[in-house]
Amino acid sequence: MTFYIDTKKAGSAGKISWFLKKCILNYSASWNELVFLCIGTDRLTGDCLGPYVGQQLTRQLPGRFHIYGTLSHPVHALNLCDTSRHIIKHHPQALVIAIDASLGQKKHLGYVTIGNGALYPGAAVQKELPPVGDIHITGIVNTAGMMEQLTLQTTRLSTVISLADKITEGILAAVPSSVQNSCFIQKL
């Protein structure tokens, strides 16, 4: 099941936090560490949501959790497979939360989606990339339709930043920086 949160409404970061906790609690496999896989590139405005979230999480949660994908070290189509293999090798018991920008219906512009299950990066621009993550979070940055690559190039930066800020705020509320992985598991 995928949950949709309108970030233009008051309390949206709290809802993101609540749904993220719900997805974590509903994840059936055992895990002992948390990995955030923030997908996208800083070279396309509409696709920088993931790296921007990764950048903020790195600043807010230094050393607490494993974060892959920032503005200076993005995880994108060219290195996603290598990064996924690295995560599987070095974090075999991790719960991976994948974060990416997405395109959607006009009525969902500015929404965040959260759900259990893998994320399919690049699907909006017809790229065939492997599914990643155990839980997915997406920010709907623009509308899907024709010429998706151009749509991502002309996406408003303010939309991306607003969505990324809400996602980051929701994650930080769900995973406080003062909590270590083992404590986080027990508190849930």
PDB file of C-alpha atoms in Angstrom:
ATOM      1  CA  MET A   1       0.000   0.000   0.000  1.00  0.00           C
ATOM      2  CA  THR A   2       1.231   3.481  -0.854  1.00  0.00           C
ATOM      3  CA  PHE A   3       0.282   6.530   1.208  1.00  0.00           C
ATOM      4  CA  TYR A   4      -0.061   9.997  -0.345  1.00  0.00           C
ATOM      5  CA  ILE A   5       0.671  13.106   1.732  1.00  0.00           C
ATOM      6  CA  ASP A   6      -0.101  16.628   0.494  1.00  0.00           C
ATOM      7  CA  THR A   7       2.879  18.709   1.629  1.00  0.00           C
ATOM      8  CA  LYS A   8       0.954  21.929   1.111  1.00  0.00           C
ATOM      9  CA  LYS A   9      -1.247  21.081   4.095  1.00  0.00           C
ATOM     10  CA  ALA A  10      -0.333  21.808   7.705  1.00  0.00           C
ATOM     11  CA  GLY A  11       1.158  18.894   9.587  1.00  0.00           C
ATOM     12  CA  SER A  12       2.444  17.129   6.487  1.00  0.00           C
ATOM     13  CA  ALA A  13       5.886  16.422   7.993  1.00  0.00           C
ATOM     14  CA  GLY A  14       4.177  14.753  10.945  1.00  0.00           C
ATOM     15  CA  LYS A  15       2.147  12.604   8.564  1.00  0.00           C
ATOM     16  CA  ILE A  16       5.308  11.641   6.668  1.00  0.00           C
ATOM     17  CA  SER A  17       6.879  10.629   9.975  1.00  0.00           C
ATOM     18  CA  TRP A  18       3.804   8.647  11.042  1.00  0.00           C
ATOM     19  CA  PHE A  19       3.521   6.753   7.735  1.00  0.00           C
ATOM     20  CA  LEU A  20       7.270   6.067   7.682  1.00  0.00           C
ATOM     21  CA  LYS A  21       7.057   4.554  11.173  1.00  0.00           C
ATOM     22  CA  LYS A  22       4.037   2.522  10.051  1.00  0.00           C
ATOM     23  CA  CYS A  23       5.969   1.147   7.064  1.00  0.00           C
ATOM     24  CA  ILE A  24       8.962   0.311   9.246  1.00  0.00           C
ATOM     25  CA  LEU A  25       6.735  -1.523  11.727  1.00  0.00           C
ATOM     26  CA  ASN A  26       5.040  -3.447   8.904  1.00  0.00           C
ATOM     27  CA  TYR A  27       8.368  -4.537   7.405  1.00  0.00           C
ATOM     28  CA  SER A  28       8.419  -8.256   8.099  1.00  0.00           C
ATOM     29  CA  ALA A  29      12.125  -9.149   7.771  1.00  0.00           C
ATOM     30  CA  SER A  30      14.548  -8.638  10.619  1.00  0.00           C
ATOM     31  CA  TRP A  31      17.088  -5.847  10.292  1.00  0.00           C
ATOM     32  CA  ASN A  32      19.817  -4.328  12.431  1.00  0.00           C
ATOM     33  CA  GLU A  33      20.717  -1.105  10.663  1.00  0.00           C
ATOM     34  CA  LEU A  34      19.059   1.596   8.618  1.00  0.00           C
ATOM     35  CA  VAL A  35      20.276   2.747   5.198  1.00  0.00           C
ATOM     36  CA  PHE A  36      18.924   5.751   3.291  1.00  0.00           C
ATOM     37  CA  LEU A  37      19.440   5.467  -0.470  1.00  0.00           C
ATOM     38  CA  CYS A  38      18.813   8.926  -1.944  1.00  0.00           C
ATOM     39  CA  ILE A  39      18.602   8.656  -5.718  1.00  0.00           C
ATOM     40  CA  GLY A  40      18.944  11.378  -8.334  1.00  0.00           C
ATOM     41  CA  THR A  41      21.354  13.829  -9.880  1.00  0.00           C
ATOM     42  CA  ASP A  42      22.263  17.434  -9.217  1.00  0.00           C
ATOM     43  CA  ARG A  43      22.345  18.031 -12.984  1.00  0.00           C
ATOM     44  CA  LEU A  44      18.558  18.080 -13.433  1.00  0.00           C
ATOM     45  CA  THR A  45      16.475  20.330 -11.234  1.00  0.00           C
ATOM     46  CA  GLY A  46      13.580  17.884 -11.062  1.00  0.00           C
ATOM     47  CA  ASP A  47      15.841  14.971 -10.206  1.00  0.00           C
ATOM     48  CA  CYS A  48      17.859  16.545  -7.375  1.00  0.00           C
ATOM     49  CA  LEU A  49      15.278  15.777  -4.663  1.00  0.00           C
ATOM     50  CA  GLY A  50      16.999  12.560  -3.515  1.00  0.00           C
ATOM     51  CA  PRO A  51      20.520  13.997  -3.316  1.00  0.00           C
ATOM     52  CA  TYR A  52      19.221  17.106  -1.557  1.00  0.00           C
ATOM     53  CA  VAL A  53      17.466  14.963   1.071  1.00  0.00           C
ATOM     54  CA  GLY A  54      20.675  12.920   1.420  1.00  0.00           C
ATOM     55  CA  GLN A  55      22.677  16.113   1.914  1.00  0.00           C
ATOM     56  CA  GLN A  56      20.334  17.310   4.660  1.00  0.00           C
ATOM     57  CA  LEU A  57      20.258  13.924   6.390  1.00  0.00           C
ATOM     58  CA  THR A  58      24.061  13.766   6.336  1.00  0.00           C
ATOM     59  CA  ARG A  59      24.175  17.118   8.145  1.00  0.00           C
ATOM     60  CA  GLN A  60      21.413  16.263  10.611  1.00  0.00           C
ATOM     61  CA  LEU A  61      22.291  12.613  11.328  1.00  0.00           C
ATOM     62  CA  PRO A  62      26.093  12.518  11.129  1.00  0.00           C
ATOM     63  CA  GLY A  63      27.334   8.990  11.669  1.00  0.00           C
ATOM     64  CA  ARG A  64      24.002   7.705  12.992  1.00  0.00           C
ATOM     65  CA  PHE A  65      22.787   5.940   9.867  1.00  0.00           C
ATOM     66  CA  HIS A  66      24.194   5.044   6.470  1.00  0.00           C
ATOM     67  CA  ILE A  67      23.286   7.580   3.810  1.00  0.00           C
ATOM     68  CA  TYR A  68      24.071   7.055   0.135  1.00  0.00           C
ATOM     69  CA  GLY A  69      23.417   9.860  -2.354  1.00  0.00           C
ATOM     70  CA  THR A  70      24.164  13.526  -1.685  1.00  0.00           C
ATOM     71  CA  LEU A  71      24.600  16.577  -3.887  1.00  0.00           C
ATOM     72  CA  SER A  72      28.374  16.092  -3.984  1.00  0.00           C
ATOM     73  CA  HIS A  73      28.188  12.279  -4.314  1.00  0.00           C
ATOM     74  CA  PRO A  74      24.893  11.477  -6.069  1.00  0.00           C
ATOM     75  CA  VAL A  75      23.552   7.996  -6.732  1.00  0.00           C
ATOM     76  CA  HIS A  76      22.117   8.016 -10.262  1.00  0.00           C
ATOM     77  CA  ALA A  77      21.566   5.779 -13.284  1.00  0.00           C
ATOM     78  CA  LEU A  78      25.305   5.359 -13.944  1.00  0.00           C
ATOM     79  CA  ASN A  79      26.266   4.164 -10.454  1.00  0.00           C
ATOM     80  CA  LEU A  80      23.029   2.798  -8.979  1.00  0.00           C
ATOM     81  CA  CYS A  81      23.878  -0.869  -9.653  1.00  0.00           C
ATOM     82  CA  ASP A  82      27.325  -0.520  -8.074  1.00  0.00           C
ATOM     83  CA  THR A  83      25.869   1.302  -5.070  1.00  0.00           C
ATOM     84  CA  SER A  84      23.178  -1.348  -4.642  1.00  0.00           C
ATOM     85  CA  ARG A  85      25.814  -4.099  -4.689  1.00  0.00           C
ATOM     86  CA  HIS A  86      27.874  -2.157  -2.153  1.00  0.00           C
ATOM     87  CA  ILE A  87      24.879  -1.823   0.178  1.00  0.00           C
ATOM     88  CA  ILE A  88      24.055  -5.539  -0.104  1.00  0.00           C
ATOM     89  CA  LYS A  89      27.672  -6.485   0.605  1.00  0.00           C
ATOM     90  CA  HIS A  90      28.363  -4.053   3.452  1.00  0.00           C
ATOM     91  CA  HIS A  91      24.890  -3.858   5.008  1.00  0.00           C
ATOM     92  CA  PRO A  92      23.331  -7.310   4.476  1.00  0.00           C
ATOM     93  CA  GLN A  93      20.879  -6.966   7.381  1.00  0.00           C
ATOM     94  CA  ALA A  94      19.872  -3.369   6.634  1.00  0.00           C
ATOM     95  CA  LEU A  95      16.441  -1.916   6.122  1.00  0.00           C
ATOM     96  CA  VAL A  96      16.898   0.252   3.017  1.00  0.00           C
ATOM     97  CA  ILE A  97      14.720   3.326   2.590  1.00  0.00           C
ATOM     98  CA  ALA A  98      14.931   4.554  -1.018  1.00  0.00           C
ATOM     99  CA  ILE A  99      14.133   8.202  -1.758  1.00  0.00           C
ATOM    100  CA  ASP A 100      13.639   9.661  -5.229  1.00  0.00           C
ATOM    101  CA  ALA A 101      11.780  12.281  -7.230  1.00  0.00           C
ATOM    102  CA  SER A 102       8.839  11.169  -9.332  1.00  0.00           C
ATOM    103  CA  LEU A 103       6.384  12.462 -11.889  1.00  0.00           C
ATOM    104  CA  GLY A 104       2.672  12.004 -11.379  1.00  0.00           C
ATOM    105  CA  GLN A 105      -0.800  13.316 -12.028  1.00  0.00           C
ATOM    106  CA  LYS A 106      -1.349  17.063 -11.876  1.00  0.00           C
ATOM    107  CA  LYS A 107      -3.589  16.669  -8.812  1.00  0.00           C
ATOM    108  CA  HIS A 108      -0.670  15.013  -6.940  1.00  0.00           C
ATOM    109  CA  LEU A 109       1.953  17.674  -7.684  1.00  0.00           C
ATOM    110  CA  GLY A 110       3.629  18.487  -4.370  1.00  0.00           C
ATOM    111  CA  TYR A 111       2.652  15.191  -2.750  1.00  0.00           C
ATOM    112  CA  VAL A 112       4.962  12.717  -1.049  1.00  0.00           C
ATOM    113  CA  THR A 113       4.335   9.000  -1.377  1.00  0.00           C
ATOM    114  CA  ILE A 114       5.491   6.412   1.149  1.00  0.00           C
ATOM    115  CA  GLY A 115       5.070   2.677   0.992  1.00  0.00           C
ATOM    116  CA  ASN A 116       6.550  -0.717   1.658  1.00  0.00           C
ATOM    117  CA  GLY A 117       8.324  -2.285  -1.266  1.00  0.00           C
ATOM    118  CA  ALA A 118      10.957  -1.345  -3.771  1.00  0.00           C
ATOM    119  CA  LEU A 119      11.308   1.888  -5.664  1.00  0.00           C
ATOM    120  CA  TYR A 120      11.696   1.768  -9.447  1.00  0.00           C
ATOM    121  CA  PRO A 121      14.113   4.602 -10.253  1.00  0.00           C
ATOM    122  CA  GLY A 122      14.059   6.069 -13.720  1.00  0.00           C
ATOM    123  CA  ALA A 123      10.634   4.651 -14.562  1.00  0.00           C
ATOM    124  CA  ALA A 124       9.247   8.104 -15.403  1.00  0.00           C
ATOM    125  CA  VAL A 125      11.918   8.637 -18.055  1.00  0.00           C
ATOM    126  CA  GLN A 126      11.768   5.061 -19.417  1.00  0.00           C
ATOM    127  CA  LYS A 127      15.081   3.955 -17.908  1.00  0.00           C
ATOM    128  CA  GLU A 128      15.364   0.306 -17.018  1.00  0.00           C
ATOM    129  CA  LEU A 129      17.066   0.289 -13.640  1.00  0.00           C
ATOM    130  CA  PRO A 130      16.838  -2.360 -10.931  1.00  0.00           C
ATOM    131  CA  PRO A 131      14.272  -1.878  -8.175  1.00  0.00           C
ATOM    132  CA  VAL A 132      15.867  -0.739  -4.906  1.00  0.00           C
ATOM    133  CA  GLY A 133      14.881  -0.392  -1.269  1.00  0.00           C
ATOM    134  CA  ASP A 134      12.559  -2.075   1.171  1.00  0.00           C
ATOM    135  CA  ILE A 135      10.543   1.094   1.780  1.00  0.00           C
ATOM    136  CA  HIS A 136      10.149   3.860  -0.779  1.00  0.00           C
ATOM    137  CA  ILE A 137       9.599   7.601  -0.425  1.00  0.00           C
ATOM    138  CA  THR A 138       8.991   9.749  -3.478  1.00  0.00           C
ATOM    139  CA  GLY A 139       8.300  13.419  -3.984  1.00  0.00           C
ATOM    140  CA  ILE A 140       6.064  14.197  -6.948  1.00  0.00           C
ATOM    141  CA  VAL A 141       7.932  17.136  -8.457  1.00  0.00           C
ATOM    142  CA  ASN A 142       6.044  17.544 -11.738  1.00  0.00           C
ATOM    143  CA  THR A 143       3.399  16.008 -13.968  1.00  0.00           C
ATOM    144  CA  ALA A 144       3.944  12.922 -16.089  1.00  0.00           C
ATOM    145  CA  GLY A 145       3.074  12.912 -19.748  1.00  0.00           C
ATOM    146  CA  MET A 146       5.121  13.635 -22.784  1.00  0.00           C
ATOM    147  CA  MET A 147       8.814  14.555 -22.858  1.00  0.00           C
ATOM    148  CA  GLU A 148       9.584  13.569 -19.278  1.00  0.00           C
ATOM    149  CA  GLN A 149      13.281  14.481 -19.580  1.00  0.00           C
ATOM    150  CA  LEU A 150      12.340  18.050 -20.516  1.00  0.00           C
ATOM    151  CA  THR A 151       9.773  18.078 -17.710  1.00  0.00           C
ATOM    152  CA  LEU A 152      12.513  17.254 -15.196  1.00  0.00           C
ATOM    153  CA  GLN A 153      14.748  19.975 -16.668  1.00  0.00           C
ATOM    154  CA  THR A 154      12.033  22.618 -16.306  1.00  0.00           C
ATOM    155  CA  THR A 155      10.772  21.632 -12.862  1.00  0.00           C
ATOM    156  CA  ARG A 156      10.674  24.484 -10.384  1.00  0.00           C
ATOM    157  CA  LEU A 157      13.493  24.327  -7.848  1.00  0.00           C
ATOM    158  CA  SER A 158      11.150  25.702  -5.179  1.00  0.00           C
ATOM    159  CA  THR A 159       8.908  22.646  -5.597  1.00  0.00           C
ATOM    160  CA  VAL A 160      11.849  20.263  -5.205  1.00  0.00           C
ATOM    161  CA  ILE A 161      13.262  22.081  -2.166  1.00  0.00           C
ATOM    162  CA  SER A 162       9.873  22.301  -0.480  1.00  0.00           C
ATOM    163  CA  LEU A 163       9.255  18.573  -0.942  1.00  0.00           C
ATOM    164  CA  ALA A 164      12.789  17.673   0.160  1.00  0.00           C
ATOM    165  CA  ASP A 165      12.457  19.807   3.290  1.00  0.00           C
ATOM    166  CA  LYS A 166       9.186  18.087   4.259  1.00  0.00           C
ATOM    167  CA  ILE A 167      10.628  14.623   3.589  1.00  0.00           C
ATOM    168  CA  THR A 168      13.720  15.430   5.659  1.00  0.00           C
ATOM    169  CA  GLU A 169      11.629  16.872   8.470  1.00  0.00           C
ATOM    170  CA  GLY A 170       9.431  13.764   8.477  1.00  0.00           C
ATOM    171  CA  ILE A 171      12.421  11.422   8.532  1.00  0.00           C
ATOM    172  CA  LEU A 172      14.071  13.368  11.360  1.00  0.00           C
ATOM    173  CA  ALA A 173      10.854  13.163  13.387  1.00  0.00           C
ATOM    174  CA  ALA A 174      10.646   9.401  12.777  1.00  0.00           C
ATOM    175  CA  VAL A 175      14.356   8.812  13.400  1.00  0.00           C
ATOM    176  CA  PRO A 176      15.596  11.353  15.971  1.00  0.00           C
ATOM    177  CA  SER A 177      19.314  12.126  15.797  1.00  0.00           C
ATOM    178  CA  SER A 178      19.739  11.282  19.476  1.00  0.00           C
ATOM    179  CA  VAL A 179      18.625   7.702  18.872  1.00  0.00           C
ATOM    180  CA  GLN A 180      21.046   4.965  17.839  1.00  0.00           C
ATOM    181  CA  ASN A 181      19.896   2.165  15.515  1.00  0.00           C
ATOM    182  CA  SER A 182      19.339  -0.389  18.299  1.00  0.00           C
ATOM    183  CA  CYS A 183      17.416   2.103  20.417  1.00  0.00           C
ATOM    184  CA  PHE A 184      15.326   3.088  17.412  1.00  0.00           C
ATOM    185  CA  ILE A 185      14.340  -0.514  16.843  1.00  0.00           C
ATOM    186  CA  GLN A 186      13.307  -0.925  20.489  1.00  0.00           C
ATOM    187  CA  LYS A 187      11.284   2.307  20.535  1.00  0.00           C
ATOM    188  CA  LEU A 188       9.243   1.247  17.525  1.00  0.00           C
TER     189      LEU A 188
END
